[in-house]
Short mmCIF file of N, CA, C and O in Angstrom, two decimals:
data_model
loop_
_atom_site.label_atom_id
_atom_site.label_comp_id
_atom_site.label_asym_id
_atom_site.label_seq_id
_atom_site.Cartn_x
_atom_site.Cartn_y
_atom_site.Cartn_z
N UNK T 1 -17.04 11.83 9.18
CA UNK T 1 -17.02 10.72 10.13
C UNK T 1 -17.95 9.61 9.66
O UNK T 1 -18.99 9.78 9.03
N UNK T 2 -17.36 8.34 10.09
CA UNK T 2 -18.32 7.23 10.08
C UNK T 2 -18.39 6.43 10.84
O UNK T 2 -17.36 6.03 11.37
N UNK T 3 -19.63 5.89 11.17
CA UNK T 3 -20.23 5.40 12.12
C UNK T 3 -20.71 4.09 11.75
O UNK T 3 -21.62 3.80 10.97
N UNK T 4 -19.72 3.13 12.62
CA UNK T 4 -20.37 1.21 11.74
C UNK T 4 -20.56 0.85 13.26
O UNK T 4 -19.88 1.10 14.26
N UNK T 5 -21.52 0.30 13.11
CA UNK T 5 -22.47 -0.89 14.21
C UNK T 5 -22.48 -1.83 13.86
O UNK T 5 -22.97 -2.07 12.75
N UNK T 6 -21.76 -3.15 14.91
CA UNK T 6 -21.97 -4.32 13.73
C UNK T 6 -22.94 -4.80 14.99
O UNK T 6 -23.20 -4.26 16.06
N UNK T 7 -23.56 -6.70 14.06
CA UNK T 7 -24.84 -7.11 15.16
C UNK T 7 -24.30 -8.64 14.35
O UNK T 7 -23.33 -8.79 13.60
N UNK T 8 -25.22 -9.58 14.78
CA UNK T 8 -24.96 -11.05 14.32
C UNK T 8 -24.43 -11.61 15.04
O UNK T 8 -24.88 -12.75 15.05
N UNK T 9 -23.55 -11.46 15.85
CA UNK T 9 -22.68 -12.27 16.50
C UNK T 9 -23.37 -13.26 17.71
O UNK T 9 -24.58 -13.17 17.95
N UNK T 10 -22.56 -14.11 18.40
CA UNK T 10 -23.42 -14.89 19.41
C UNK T 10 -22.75 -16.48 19.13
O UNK T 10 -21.78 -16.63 18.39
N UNK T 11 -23.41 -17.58 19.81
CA UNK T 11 -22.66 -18.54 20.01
C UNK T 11 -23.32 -19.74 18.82
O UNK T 11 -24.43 -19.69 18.29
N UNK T 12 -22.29 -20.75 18.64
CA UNK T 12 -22.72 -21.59 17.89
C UNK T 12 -21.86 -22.58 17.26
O UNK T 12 -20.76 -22.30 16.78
N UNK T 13 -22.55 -24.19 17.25
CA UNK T 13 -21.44 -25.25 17.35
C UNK T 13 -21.33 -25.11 16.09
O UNK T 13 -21.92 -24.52 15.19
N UNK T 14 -20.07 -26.07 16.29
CA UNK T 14 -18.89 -26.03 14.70
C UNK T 14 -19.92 -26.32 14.01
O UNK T 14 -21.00 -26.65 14.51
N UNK T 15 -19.68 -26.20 12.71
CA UNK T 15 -20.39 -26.78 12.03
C UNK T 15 -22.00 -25.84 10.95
O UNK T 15 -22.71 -26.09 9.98
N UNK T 16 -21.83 -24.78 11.97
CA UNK T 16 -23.06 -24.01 11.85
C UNK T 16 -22.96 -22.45 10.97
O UNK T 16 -22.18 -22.21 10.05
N UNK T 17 -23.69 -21.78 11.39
CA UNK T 17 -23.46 -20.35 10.33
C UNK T 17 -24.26 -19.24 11.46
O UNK T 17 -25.19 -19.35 12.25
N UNK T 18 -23.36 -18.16 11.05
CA UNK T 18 -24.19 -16.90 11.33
C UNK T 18 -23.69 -15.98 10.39
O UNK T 18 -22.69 -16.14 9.69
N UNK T 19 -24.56 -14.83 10.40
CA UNK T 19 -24.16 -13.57 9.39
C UNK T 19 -24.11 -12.46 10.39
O UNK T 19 -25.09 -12.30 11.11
N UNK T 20 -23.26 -11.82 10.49
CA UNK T 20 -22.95 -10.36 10.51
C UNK T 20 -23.21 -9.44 9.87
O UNK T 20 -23.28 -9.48 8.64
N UNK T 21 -23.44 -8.28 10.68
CA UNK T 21 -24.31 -7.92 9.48
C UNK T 21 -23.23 -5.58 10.22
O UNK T 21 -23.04 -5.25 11.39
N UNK T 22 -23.00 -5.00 9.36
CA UNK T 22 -22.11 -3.84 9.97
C UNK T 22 -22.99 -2.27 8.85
O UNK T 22 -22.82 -2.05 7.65
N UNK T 23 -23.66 -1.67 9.60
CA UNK T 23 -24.38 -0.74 9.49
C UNK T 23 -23.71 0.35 9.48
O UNK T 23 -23.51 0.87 10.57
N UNK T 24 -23.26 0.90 8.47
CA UNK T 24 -22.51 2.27 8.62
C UNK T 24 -23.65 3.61 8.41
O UNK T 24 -24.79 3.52 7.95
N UNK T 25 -22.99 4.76 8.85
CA UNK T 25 -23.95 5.88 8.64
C UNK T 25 -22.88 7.15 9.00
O UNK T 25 -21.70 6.85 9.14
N UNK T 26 -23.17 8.16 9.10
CA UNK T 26 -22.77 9.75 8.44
C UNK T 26 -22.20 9.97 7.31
O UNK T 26 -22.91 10.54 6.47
N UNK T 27 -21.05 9.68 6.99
CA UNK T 27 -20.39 9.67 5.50
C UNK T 27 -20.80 8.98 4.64
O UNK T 27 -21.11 7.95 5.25
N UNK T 28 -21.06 8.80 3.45
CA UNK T 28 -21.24 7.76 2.66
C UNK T 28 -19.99 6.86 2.59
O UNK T 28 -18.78 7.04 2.79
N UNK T 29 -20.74 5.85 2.24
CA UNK T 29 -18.91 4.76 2.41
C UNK T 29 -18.84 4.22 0.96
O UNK T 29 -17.98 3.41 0.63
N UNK T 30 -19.87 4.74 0.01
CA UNK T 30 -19.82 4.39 -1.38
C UNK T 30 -18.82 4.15 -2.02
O UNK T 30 -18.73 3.35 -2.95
N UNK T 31 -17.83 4.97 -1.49
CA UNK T 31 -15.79 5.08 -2.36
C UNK T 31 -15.39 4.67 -1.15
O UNK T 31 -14.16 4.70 -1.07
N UNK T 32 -16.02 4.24 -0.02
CA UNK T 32 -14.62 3.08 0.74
C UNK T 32 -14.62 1.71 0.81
O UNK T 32 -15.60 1.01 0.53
N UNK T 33 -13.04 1.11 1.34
CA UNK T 33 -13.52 -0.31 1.02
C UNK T 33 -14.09 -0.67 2.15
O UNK T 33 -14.49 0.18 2.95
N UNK T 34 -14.20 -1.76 2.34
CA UNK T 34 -14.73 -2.49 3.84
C UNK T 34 -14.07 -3.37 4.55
O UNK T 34 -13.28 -3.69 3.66
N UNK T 35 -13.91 -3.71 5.01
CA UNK T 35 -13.06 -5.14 6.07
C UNK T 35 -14.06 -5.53 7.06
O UNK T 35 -14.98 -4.99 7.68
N UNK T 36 -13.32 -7.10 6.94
CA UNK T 36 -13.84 -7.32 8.42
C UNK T 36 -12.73 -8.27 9.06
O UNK T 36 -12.59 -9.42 8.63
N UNK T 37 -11.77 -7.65 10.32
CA UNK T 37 -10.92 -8.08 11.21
C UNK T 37 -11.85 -8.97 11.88
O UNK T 37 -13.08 -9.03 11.79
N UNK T 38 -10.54 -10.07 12.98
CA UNK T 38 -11.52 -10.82 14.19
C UNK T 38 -10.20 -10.86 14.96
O UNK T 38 -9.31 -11.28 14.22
N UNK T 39 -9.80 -10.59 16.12
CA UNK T 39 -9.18 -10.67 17.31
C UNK T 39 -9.91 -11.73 18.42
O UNK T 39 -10.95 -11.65 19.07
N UNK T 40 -8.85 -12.78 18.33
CA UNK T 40 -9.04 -13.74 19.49
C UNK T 40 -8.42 -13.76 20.41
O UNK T 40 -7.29 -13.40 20.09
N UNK T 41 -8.50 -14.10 21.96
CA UNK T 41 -7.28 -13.79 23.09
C UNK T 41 -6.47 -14.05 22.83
O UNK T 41 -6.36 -15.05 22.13
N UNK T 42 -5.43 -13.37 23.20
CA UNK T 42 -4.24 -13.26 23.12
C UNK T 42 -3.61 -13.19 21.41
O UNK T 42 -2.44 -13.53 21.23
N UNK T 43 -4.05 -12.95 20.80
CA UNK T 43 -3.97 -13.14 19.81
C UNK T 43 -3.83 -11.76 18.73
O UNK T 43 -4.97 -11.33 18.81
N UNK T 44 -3.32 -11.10 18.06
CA UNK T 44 -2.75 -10.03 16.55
C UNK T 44 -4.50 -9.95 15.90
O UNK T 44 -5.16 -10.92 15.53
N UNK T 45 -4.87 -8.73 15.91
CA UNK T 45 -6.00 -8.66 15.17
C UNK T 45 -5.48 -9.15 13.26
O UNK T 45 -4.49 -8.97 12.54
N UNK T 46 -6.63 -9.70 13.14
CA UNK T 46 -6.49 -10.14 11.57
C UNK T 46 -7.21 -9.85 10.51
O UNK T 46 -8.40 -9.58 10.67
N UNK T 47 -6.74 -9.87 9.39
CA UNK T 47 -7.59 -10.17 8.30
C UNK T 47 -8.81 -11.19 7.86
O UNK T 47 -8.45 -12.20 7.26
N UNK T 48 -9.90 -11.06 8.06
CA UNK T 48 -10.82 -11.74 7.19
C UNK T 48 -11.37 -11.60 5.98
O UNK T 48 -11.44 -12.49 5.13
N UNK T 49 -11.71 -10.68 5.90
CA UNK T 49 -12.61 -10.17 4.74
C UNK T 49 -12.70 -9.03 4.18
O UNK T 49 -12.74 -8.23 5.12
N UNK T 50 -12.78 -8.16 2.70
CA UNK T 50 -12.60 -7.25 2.40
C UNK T 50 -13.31 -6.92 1.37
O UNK T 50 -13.12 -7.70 0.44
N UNK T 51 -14.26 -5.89 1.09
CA UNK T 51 -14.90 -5.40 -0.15
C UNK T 51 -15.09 -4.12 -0.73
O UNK T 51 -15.84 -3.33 -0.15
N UNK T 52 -14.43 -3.74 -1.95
CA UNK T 52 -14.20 -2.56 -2.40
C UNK T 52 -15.60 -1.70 -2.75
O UNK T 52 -15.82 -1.76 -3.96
N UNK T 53 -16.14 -1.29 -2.37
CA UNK T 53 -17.55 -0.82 -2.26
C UNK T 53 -18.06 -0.66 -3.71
O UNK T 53 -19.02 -1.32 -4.10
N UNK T 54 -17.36 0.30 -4.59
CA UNK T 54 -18.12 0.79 -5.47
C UNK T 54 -17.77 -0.45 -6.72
O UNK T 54 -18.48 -0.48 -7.72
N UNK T 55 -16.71 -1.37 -6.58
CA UNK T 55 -16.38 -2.40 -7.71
C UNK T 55 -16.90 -3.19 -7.38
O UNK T 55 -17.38 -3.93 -8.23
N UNK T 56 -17.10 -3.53 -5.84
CA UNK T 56 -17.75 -5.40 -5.69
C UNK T 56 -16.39 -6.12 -5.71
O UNK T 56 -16.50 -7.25 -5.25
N UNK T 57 -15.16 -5.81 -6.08
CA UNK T 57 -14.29 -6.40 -5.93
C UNK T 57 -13.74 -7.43 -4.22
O UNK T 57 -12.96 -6.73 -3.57
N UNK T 58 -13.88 -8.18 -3.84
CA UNK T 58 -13.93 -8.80 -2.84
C UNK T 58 -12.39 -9.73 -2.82
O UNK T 58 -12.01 -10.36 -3.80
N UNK T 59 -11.60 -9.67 -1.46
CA UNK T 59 -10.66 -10.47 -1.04
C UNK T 59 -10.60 -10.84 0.48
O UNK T 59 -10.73 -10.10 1.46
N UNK T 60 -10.32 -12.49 0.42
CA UNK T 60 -10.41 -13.02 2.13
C UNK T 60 -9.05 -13.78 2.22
O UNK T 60 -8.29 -13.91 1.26
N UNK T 61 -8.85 -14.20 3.32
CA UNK T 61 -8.13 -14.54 3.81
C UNK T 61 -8.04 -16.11 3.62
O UNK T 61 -9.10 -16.72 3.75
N UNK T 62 -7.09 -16.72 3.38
CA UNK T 62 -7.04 -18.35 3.27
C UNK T 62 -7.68 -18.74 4.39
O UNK T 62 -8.76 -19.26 4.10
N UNK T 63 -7.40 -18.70 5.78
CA UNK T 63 -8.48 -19.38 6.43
C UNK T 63 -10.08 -19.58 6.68
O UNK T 63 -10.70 -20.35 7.42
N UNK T 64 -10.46 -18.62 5.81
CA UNK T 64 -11.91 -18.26 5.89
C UNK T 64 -12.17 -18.48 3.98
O UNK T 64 -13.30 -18.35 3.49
N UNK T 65 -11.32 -18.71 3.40
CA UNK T 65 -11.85 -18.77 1.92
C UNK T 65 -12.74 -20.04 1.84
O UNK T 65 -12.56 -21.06 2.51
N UNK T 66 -13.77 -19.82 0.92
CA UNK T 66 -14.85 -21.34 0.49
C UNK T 66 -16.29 -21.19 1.51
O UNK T 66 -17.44 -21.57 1.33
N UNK T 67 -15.69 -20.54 2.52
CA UNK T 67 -16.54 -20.45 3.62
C UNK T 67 -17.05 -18.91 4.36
O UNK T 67 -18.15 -18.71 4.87
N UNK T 68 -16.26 -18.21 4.29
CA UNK T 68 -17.27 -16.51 3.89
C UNK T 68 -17.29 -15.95 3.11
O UNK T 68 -16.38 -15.81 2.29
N UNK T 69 -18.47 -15.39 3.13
CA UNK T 69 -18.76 -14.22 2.20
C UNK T 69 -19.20 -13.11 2.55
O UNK T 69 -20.29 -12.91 3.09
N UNK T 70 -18.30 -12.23 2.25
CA UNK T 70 -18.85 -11.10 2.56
C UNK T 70 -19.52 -10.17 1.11
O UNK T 70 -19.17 -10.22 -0.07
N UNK T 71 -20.65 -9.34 1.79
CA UNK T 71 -21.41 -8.34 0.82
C UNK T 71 -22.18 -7.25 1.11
O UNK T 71 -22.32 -6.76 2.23
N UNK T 72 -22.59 -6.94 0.25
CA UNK T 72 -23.09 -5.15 0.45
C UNK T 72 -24.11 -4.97 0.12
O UNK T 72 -24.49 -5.49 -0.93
N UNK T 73 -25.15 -3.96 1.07
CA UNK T 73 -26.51 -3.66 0.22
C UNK T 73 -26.24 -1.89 0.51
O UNK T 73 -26.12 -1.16 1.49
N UNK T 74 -26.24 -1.76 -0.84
CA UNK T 74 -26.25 -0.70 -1.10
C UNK T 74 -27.41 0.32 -0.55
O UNK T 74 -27.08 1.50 -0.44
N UNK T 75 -28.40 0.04 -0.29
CA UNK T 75 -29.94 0.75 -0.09
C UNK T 75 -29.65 0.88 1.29
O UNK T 75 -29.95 1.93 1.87
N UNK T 76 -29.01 -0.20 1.97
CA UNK T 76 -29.49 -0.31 3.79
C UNK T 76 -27.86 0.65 4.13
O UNK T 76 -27.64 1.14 5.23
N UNK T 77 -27.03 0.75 3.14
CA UNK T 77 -25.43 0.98 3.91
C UNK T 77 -24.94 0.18 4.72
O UNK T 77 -24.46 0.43 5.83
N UNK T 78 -25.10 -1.25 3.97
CA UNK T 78 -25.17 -2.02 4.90
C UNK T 78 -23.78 -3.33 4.73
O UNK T 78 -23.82 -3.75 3.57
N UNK T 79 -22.91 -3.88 5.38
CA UNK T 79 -22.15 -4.91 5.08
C UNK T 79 -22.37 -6.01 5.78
O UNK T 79 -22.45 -6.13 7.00
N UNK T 80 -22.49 -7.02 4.76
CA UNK T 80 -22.72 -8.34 5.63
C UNK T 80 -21.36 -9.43 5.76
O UNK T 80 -20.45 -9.53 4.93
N UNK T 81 -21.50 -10.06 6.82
CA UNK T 81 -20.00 -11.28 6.64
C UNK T 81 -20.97 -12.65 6.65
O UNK T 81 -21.61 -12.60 7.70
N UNK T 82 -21.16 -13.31 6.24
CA UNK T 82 -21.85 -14.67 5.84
C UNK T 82 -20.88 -15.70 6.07
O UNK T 82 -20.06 -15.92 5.18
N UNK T 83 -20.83 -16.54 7.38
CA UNK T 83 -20.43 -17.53 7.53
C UNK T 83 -20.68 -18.79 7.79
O UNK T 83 -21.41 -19.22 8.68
N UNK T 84 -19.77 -19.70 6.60
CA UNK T 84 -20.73 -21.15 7.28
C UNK T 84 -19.46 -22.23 7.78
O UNK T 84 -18.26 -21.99 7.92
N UNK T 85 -20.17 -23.43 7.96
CA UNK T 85 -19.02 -24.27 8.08
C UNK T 85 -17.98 -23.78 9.51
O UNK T 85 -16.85 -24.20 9.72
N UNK T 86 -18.75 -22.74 10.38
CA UNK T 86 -17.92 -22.43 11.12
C UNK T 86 -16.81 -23.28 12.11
O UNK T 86 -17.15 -24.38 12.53
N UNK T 87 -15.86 -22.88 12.35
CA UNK T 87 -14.95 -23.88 13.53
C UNK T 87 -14.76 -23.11 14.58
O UNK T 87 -14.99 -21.91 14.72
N UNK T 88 -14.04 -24.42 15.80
CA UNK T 88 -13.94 -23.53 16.94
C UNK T 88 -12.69 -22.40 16.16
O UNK T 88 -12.91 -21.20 16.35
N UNK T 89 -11.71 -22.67 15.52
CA UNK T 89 -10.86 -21.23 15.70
C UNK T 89 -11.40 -20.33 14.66
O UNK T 89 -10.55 -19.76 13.97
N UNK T 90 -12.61 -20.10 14.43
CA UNK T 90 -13.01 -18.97 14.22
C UNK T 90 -13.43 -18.23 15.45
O UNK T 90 -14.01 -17.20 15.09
N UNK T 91 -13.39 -18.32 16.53
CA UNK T 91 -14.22 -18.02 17.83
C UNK T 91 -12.98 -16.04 18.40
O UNK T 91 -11.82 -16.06 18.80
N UNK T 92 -13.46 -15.32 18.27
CA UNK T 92 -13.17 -13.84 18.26
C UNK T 92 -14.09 -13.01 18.09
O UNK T 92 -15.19 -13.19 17.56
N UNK T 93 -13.65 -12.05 18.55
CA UNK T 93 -14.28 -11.01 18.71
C UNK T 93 -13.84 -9.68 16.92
O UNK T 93 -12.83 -9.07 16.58
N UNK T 94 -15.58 -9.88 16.17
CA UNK T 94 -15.50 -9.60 14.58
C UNK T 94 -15.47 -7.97 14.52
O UNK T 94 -16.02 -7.24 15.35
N UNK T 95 -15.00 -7.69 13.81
CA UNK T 95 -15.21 -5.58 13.35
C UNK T 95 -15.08 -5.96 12.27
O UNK T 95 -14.68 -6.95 11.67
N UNK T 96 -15.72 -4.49 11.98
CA UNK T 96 -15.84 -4.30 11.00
C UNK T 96 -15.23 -2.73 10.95
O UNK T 96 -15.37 -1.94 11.89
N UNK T 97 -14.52 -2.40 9.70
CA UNK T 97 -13.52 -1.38 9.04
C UNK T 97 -14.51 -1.07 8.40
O UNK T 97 -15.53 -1.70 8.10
N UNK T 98 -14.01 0.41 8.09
CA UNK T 98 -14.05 1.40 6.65
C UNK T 98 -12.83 2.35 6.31
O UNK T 98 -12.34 3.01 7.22
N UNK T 99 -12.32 2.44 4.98
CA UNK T 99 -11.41 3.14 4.78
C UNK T 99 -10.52 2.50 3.63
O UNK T 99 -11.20 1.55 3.24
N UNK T 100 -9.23 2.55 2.81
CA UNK T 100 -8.93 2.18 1.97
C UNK T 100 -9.10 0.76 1.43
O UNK T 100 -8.95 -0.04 2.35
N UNK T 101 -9.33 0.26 0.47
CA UNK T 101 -9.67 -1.62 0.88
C UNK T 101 -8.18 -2.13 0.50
O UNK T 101 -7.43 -1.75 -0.40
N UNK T 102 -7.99 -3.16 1.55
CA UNK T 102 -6.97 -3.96 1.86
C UNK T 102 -6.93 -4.34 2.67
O UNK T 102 -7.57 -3.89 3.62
N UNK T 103 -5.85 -5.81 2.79
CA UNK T 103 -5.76 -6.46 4.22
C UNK T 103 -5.20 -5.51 5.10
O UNK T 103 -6.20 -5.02 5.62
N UNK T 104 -4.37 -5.04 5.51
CA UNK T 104 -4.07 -4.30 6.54
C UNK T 104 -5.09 -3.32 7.08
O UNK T 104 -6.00 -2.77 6.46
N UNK T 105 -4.64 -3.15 8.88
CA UNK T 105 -5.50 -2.64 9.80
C UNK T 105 -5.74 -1.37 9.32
O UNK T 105 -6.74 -0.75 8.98
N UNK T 106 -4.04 -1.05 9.39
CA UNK T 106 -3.81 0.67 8.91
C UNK T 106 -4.73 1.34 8.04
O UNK T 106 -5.27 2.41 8.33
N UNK T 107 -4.90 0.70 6.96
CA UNK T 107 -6.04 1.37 5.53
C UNK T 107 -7.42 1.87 6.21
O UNK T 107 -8.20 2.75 5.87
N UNK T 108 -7.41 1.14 7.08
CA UNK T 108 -9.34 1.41 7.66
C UNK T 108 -9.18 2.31 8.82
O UNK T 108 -8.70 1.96 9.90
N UNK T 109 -9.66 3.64 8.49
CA UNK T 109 -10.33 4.81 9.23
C UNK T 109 -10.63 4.66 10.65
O UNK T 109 -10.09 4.86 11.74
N UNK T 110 -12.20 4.03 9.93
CA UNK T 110 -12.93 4.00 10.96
C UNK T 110 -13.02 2.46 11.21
O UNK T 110 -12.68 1.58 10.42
N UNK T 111 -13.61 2.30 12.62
CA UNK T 111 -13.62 0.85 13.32
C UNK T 111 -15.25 0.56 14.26
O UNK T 111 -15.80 1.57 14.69
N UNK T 112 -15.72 -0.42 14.46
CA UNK T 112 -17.51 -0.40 14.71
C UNK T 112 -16.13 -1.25 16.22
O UNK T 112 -14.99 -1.65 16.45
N UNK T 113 -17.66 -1.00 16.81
CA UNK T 113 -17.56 -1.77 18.39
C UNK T 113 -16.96 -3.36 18.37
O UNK T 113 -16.35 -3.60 19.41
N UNK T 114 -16.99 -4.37 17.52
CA UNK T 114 -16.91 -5.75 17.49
C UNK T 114 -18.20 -6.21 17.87
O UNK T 114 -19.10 -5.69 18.52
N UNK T 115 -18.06 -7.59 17.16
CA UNK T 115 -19.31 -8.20 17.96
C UNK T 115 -18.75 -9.79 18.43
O UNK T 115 -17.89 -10.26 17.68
N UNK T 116 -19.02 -10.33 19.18
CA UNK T 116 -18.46 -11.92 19.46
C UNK T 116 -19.29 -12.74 18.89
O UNK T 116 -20.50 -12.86 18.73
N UNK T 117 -17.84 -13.56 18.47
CA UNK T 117 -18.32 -14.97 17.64
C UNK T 117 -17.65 -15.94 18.47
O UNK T 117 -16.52 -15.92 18.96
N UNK T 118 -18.57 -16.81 18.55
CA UNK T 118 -17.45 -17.93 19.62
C UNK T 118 -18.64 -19.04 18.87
O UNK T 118 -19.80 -18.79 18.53
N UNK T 119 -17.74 -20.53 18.72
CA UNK T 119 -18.08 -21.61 17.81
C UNK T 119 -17.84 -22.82 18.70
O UNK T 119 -16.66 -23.20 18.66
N UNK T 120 -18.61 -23.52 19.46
CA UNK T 120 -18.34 -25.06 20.15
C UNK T 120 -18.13 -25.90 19.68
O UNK T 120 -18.72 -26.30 18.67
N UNK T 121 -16.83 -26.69 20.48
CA UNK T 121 -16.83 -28.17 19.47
C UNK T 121 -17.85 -29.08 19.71
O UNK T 121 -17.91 -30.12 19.06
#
């Protein structure tokens, strides 16, 4: 089993940045990939962000490319989503995955609580 907590989230006008930050623990997640979905009302959970743990290999989504980054600290078990330049339609509620790396939901196992991101114009 694995266990991701994510934190970072909270409010903030366009224009601005926060990091996310998704704490995994029991299993090692060393051989999994990572994601990070965002579900807005009414809205198809999506793809944002993705990192293959043990390559560093990293893939995002066109709407978030130039402008996140996601990464890994190996020591803490730790995944971060680094966003800047935020807009209002980034504004959802963020998870974070573990489990095969790829865009799709299906590949990822396990799923952390979400955390909210909401962005003012």
């Amino acid at each position: 089993q694995v266990q991701l907590v994510e934190s970072g989230g909270g409010l903030v006008q366009a224009g601005g940045s926060l990091r996310l930050s998704c704490a995994a623990s029991g299993r090692t997640v060393s051989s999994f990939g990572m994601g990070w979905f965002r579900q807005a009302p009414g809205k198809e959970r999506e793809f944002v962000a993705g990192i293959n743990w043990s390559s560093g290999s990293t893939d995002y989504a066109d709407s978030v490319k130039g402008r996140f980054t996601i990464s890994r600290d190996n020591a803490k078990n730790t995944v971060y989503l680094q966003m800047n330049s935020l807009k209002p339609e980034d504004t959802a509620v963020y998870y974070c995955a573990a489990g095969s790396y790829g865009r799709y939901a299906y590949r990822y196992a396990y799923w952390g609580q979400g955390t909210q991101v909401t962005v003012s114009s």
